[in-house]
XYZ file of C-alpha atoms in Angstrom:
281
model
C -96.942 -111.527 102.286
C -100.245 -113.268 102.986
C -98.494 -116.430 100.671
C -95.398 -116.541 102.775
C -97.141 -116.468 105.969
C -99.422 -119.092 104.824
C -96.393 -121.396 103.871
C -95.015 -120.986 106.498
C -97.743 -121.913 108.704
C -97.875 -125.299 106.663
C -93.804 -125.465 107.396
C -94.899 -125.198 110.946
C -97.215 -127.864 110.732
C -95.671 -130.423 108.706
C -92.692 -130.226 111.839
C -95.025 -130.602 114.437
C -96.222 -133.555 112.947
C -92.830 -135.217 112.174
C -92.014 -134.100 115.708
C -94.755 -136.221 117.371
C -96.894 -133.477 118.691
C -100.154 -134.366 120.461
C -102.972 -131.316 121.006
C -104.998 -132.343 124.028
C -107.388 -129.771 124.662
C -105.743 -126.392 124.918
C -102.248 -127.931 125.661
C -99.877 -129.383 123.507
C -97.580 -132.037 124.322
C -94.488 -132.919 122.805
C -92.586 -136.140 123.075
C -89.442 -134.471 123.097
C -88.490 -130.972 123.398
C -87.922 -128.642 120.298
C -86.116 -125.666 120.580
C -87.284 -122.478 119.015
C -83.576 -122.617 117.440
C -84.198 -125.789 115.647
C -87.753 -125.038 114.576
C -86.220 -121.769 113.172
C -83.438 -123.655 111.355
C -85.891 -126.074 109.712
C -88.204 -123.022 108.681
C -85.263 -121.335 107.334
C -83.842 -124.947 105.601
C -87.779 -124.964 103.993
C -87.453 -121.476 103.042
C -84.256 -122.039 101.142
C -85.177 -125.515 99.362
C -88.358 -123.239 98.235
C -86.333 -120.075 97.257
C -84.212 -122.682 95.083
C -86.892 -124.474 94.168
C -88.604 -121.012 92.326
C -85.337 -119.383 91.523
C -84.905 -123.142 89.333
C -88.351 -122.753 88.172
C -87.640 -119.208 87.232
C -84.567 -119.623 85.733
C -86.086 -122.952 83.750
C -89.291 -119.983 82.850
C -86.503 -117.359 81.542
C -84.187 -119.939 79.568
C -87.675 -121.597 78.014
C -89.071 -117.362 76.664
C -84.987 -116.953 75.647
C -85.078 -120.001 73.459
C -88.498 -118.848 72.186
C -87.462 -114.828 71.765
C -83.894 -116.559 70.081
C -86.467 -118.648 67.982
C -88.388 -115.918 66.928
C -85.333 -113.169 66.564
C -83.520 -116.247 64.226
C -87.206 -115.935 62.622
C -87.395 -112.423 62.027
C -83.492 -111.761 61.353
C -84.030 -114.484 58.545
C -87.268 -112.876 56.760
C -85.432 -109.318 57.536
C -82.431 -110.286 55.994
C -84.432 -112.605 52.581
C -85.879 -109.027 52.273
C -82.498 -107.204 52.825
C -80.892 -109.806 49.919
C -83.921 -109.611 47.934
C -83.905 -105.766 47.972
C -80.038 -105.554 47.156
C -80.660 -107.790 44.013
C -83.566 -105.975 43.042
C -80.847 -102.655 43.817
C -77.942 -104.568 41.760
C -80.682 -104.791 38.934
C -81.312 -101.228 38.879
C -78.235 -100.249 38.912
C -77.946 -102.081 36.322
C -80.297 -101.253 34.371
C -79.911 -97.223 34.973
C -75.853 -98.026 33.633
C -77.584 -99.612 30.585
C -80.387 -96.863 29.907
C -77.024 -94.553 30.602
C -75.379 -95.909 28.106
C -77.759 -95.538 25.763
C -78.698 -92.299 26.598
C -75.019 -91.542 25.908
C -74.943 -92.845 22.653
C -77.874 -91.122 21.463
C -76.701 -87.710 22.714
C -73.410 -88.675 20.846
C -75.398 -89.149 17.684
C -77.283 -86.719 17.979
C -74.608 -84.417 18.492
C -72.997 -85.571 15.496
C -76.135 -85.516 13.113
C -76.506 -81.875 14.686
C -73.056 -81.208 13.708
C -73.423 -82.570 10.604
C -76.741 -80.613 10.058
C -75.289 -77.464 10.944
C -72.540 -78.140 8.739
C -74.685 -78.605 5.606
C -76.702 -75.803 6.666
C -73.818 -73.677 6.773
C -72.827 -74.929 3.554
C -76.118 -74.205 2.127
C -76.021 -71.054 3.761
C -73.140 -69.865 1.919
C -74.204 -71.147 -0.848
C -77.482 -69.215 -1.630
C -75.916 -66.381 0.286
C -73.290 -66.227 -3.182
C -76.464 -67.047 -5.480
C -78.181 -64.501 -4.099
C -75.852 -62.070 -4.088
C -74.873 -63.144 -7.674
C -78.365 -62.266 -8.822
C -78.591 -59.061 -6.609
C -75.656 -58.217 -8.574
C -76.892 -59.569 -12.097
C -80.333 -57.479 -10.905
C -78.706 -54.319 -10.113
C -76.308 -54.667 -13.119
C -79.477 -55.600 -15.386
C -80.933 -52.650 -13.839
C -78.156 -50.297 -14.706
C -78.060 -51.549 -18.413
C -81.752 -50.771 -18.929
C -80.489 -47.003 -17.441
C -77.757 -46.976 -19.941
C -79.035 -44.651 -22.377
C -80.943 -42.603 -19.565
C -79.976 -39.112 -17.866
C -80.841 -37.223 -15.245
C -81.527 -33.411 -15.310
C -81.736 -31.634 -11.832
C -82.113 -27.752 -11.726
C -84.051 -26.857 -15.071
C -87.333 -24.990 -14.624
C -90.441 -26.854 -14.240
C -93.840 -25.065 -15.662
C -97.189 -25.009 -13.790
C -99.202 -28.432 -15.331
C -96.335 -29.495 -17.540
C -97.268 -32.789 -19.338
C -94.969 -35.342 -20.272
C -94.824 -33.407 -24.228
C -93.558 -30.376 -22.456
C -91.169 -32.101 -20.573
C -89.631 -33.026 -23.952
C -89.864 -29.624 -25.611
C -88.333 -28.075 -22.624
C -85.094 -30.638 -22.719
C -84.858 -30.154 -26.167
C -84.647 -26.264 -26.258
C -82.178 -26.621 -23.139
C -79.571 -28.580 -25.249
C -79.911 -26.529 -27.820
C -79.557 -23.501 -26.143
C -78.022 -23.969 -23.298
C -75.529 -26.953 -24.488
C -74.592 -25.960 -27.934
C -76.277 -29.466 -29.245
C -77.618 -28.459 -32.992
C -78.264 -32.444 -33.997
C -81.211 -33.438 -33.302
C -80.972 -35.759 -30.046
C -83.842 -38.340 -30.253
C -85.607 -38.488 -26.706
C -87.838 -41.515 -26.417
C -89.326 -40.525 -22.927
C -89.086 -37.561 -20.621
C -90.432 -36.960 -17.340
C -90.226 -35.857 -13.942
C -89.822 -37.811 -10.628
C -90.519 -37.330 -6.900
C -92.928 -35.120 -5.669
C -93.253 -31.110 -5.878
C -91.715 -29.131 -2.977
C -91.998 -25.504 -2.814
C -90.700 -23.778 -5.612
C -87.902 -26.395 -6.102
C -87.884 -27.991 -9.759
C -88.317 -32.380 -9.573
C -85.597 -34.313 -11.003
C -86.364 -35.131 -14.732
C -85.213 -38.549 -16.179
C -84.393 -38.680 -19.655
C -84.338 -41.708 -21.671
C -82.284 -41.403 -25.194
C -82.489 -43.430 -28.486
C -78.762 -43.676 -29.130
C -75.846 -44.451 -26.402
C -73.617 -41.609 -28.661
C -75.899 -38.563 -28.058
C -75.912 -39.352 -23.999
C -72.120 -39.539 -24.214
C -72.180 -36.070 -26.519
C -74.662 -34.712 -23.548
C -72.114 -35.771 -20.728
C -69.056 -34.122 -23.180
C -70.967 -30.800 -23.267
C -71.232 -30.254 -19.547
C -68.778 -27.674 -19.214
C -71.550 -25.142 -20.527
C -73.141 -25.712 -17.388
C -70.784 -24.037 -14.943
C -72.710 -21.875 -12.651
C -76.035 -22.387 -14.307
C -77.479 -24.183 -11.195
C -78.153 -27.052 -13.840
C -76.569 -30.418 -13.059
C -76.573 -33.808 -15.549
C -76.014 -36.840 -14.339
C -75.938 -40.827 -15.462
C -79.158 -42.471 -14.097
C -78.174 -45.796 -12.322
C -80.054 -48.249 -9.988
C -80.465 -46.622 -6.448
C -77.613 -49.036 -5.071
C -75.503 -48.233 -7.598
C -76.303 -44.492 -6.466
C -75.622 -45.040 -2.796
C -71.899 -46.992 -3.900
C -71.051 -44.434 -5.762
C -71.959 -41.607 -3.701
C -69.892 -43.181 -0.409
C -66.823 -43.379 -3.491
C -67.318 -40.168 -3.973
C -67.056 -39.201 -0.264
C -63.533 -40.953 -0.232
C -62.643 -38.998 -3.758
C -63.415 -35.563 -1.905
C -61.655 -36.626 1.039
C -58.483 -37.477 -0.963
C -58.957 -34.598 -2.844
C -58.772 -32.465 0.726
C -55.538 -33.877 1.338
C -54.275 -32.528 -1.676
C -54.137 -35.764 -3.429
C -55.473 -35.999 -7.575
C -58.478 -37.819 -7.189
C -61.021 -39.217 -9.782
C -63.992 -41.973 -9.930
C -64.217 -43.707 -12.892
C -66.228 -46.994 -13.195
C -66.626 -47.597 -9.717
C -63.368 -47.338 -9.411
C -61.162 -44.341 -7.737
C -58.079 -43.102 -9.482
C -55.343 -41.108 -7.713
C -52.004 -39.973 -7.259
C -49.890 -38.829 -4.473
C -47.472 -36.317 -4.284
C -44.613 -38.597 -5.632
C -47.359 -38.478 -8.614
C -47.400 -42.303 -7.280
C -50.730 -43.741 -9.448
C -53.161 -46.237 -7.372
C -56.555 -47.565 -7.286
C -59.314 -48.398 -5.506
């Protein structure tokens, strides 16, 4: 406000002087008259030319900072968009790069799947493999096993003395076959002796190994004396051949109760049905 007033008073004066005007003492005289109308219009004319004059200036102001914020925006868009290009490439190159390390990642899970395959294969191969040679010896074991039982027997039932010895053990067989199953030869026993520990009153098992295979089959012939004698002869076989056998003889016992003929023989079950039909197991 104080600016415009101050102008304005300089307006003033620059029109009194073009108008002539004389200050003598406290009058003024003027040359010719002005009008308060025409000293308003040439104020207001000023004004204006000034108004345009700083609207110009202002307008020459805001077009000079917009060419110097386009300059710098151009500036800044540029670097921003190097950095934009240059982090796309560097993106493209990744991309890249992960499709590659993809790829290869791929390739070694496909190998690796097939050398796992592969492995797993051969190990299943193997697998079987030992699994037959193992049970091949198992077999060959047990079956060596049963030959070293072949001439042996085993007596459950006959009367065990207080401290019997291994001596006594023979003497007592001996007198049992010949008393008990009519055997009058002389049956050579190489070893006698009892198995399992003592329970109660009950007699142990006593396994009998024989010179010759003929007097264990004359032994086995002669069993019919034994009927109701609480005295029971049996071959002596490995303990798996045992556990076959008795699980056999569950399955001859249950043919047997369906009033089937039923024998084991070998390992092997023998019957016949009632069309007197023969078949094996």
């Amino acid at each position: 406000m104080v600016f415009r007033l101050y102008r304005c008073t300089i307006i003033f004066a620059e029109i009194l002087r073009k108008q002539d005007v004389f200050f003598i003492s406290d009058k003024i005289y003027i040359k010719m008259d002005i009008s308060m109308k025409s000293i308003e219009k040439i104020i207001t004319k000023q004004l204006e030319e000034h108004k345009k004059s700083i609207l110009k200036e202002t307008e020459r102001l805001l077009k000079e900072q917009e060419k110097s914020f386009t300059l710098i925006m151009s500036a800044n868009l540029k670097i921003i968009t190097d950095r934009l290009d240059t982090i796309e490439k560097d993106n493209n190159n990744n991309k890249s790069k992960i499709k590659n390390i993809e790829k290869d990642l791929n390739e070694i899970k496909d190998s690796l799947s097939f050398q796992e395959n592969k492995t797993l294969e051969n190990i299943s191969h193997l697998k079987k493999y030992y699994d037959n040679q193992i049970n091949t010896l198992y077999k060959k074991s047990i079956d060596l096993e049963n030959r070293s039982r072949r001439n042996n027997l085993r007596i459950d039932g006959l009367k065990e003395s207080p401290g019997e010895s291994w001596d006594d053990c023979e003497k007592e067989v001996k007198k049992f076959f010949n008393n008990q199953l009519k055997i009058s030869k002389e049956v050579v026993i190489e070893r006698a002796h009892r198995i399992g520990q003592k329970k109660d009153n009950k007699p142990r098992t006593i396994v009998l190994k024989l010179l010759n295979f003929h007097d264990k089959n004359k032994i086995l012939n002669s069993l019919t004396h034994l009927k109701g004698t609480g005295i029971y002869i049996n071959e002596d076989f490995a303990q798996e051949t045992i556990e076959h056998r008795r699980k056999l003889w569950e399955e001859v016992k249950k043919l047997r109760s369906e009033g089937k003929y039923a024998i084991l023989k070998y390992d092997k079950i023998f019957s016949r049905d009632f069309k007197n039909t023969r078949f094996q197991k």
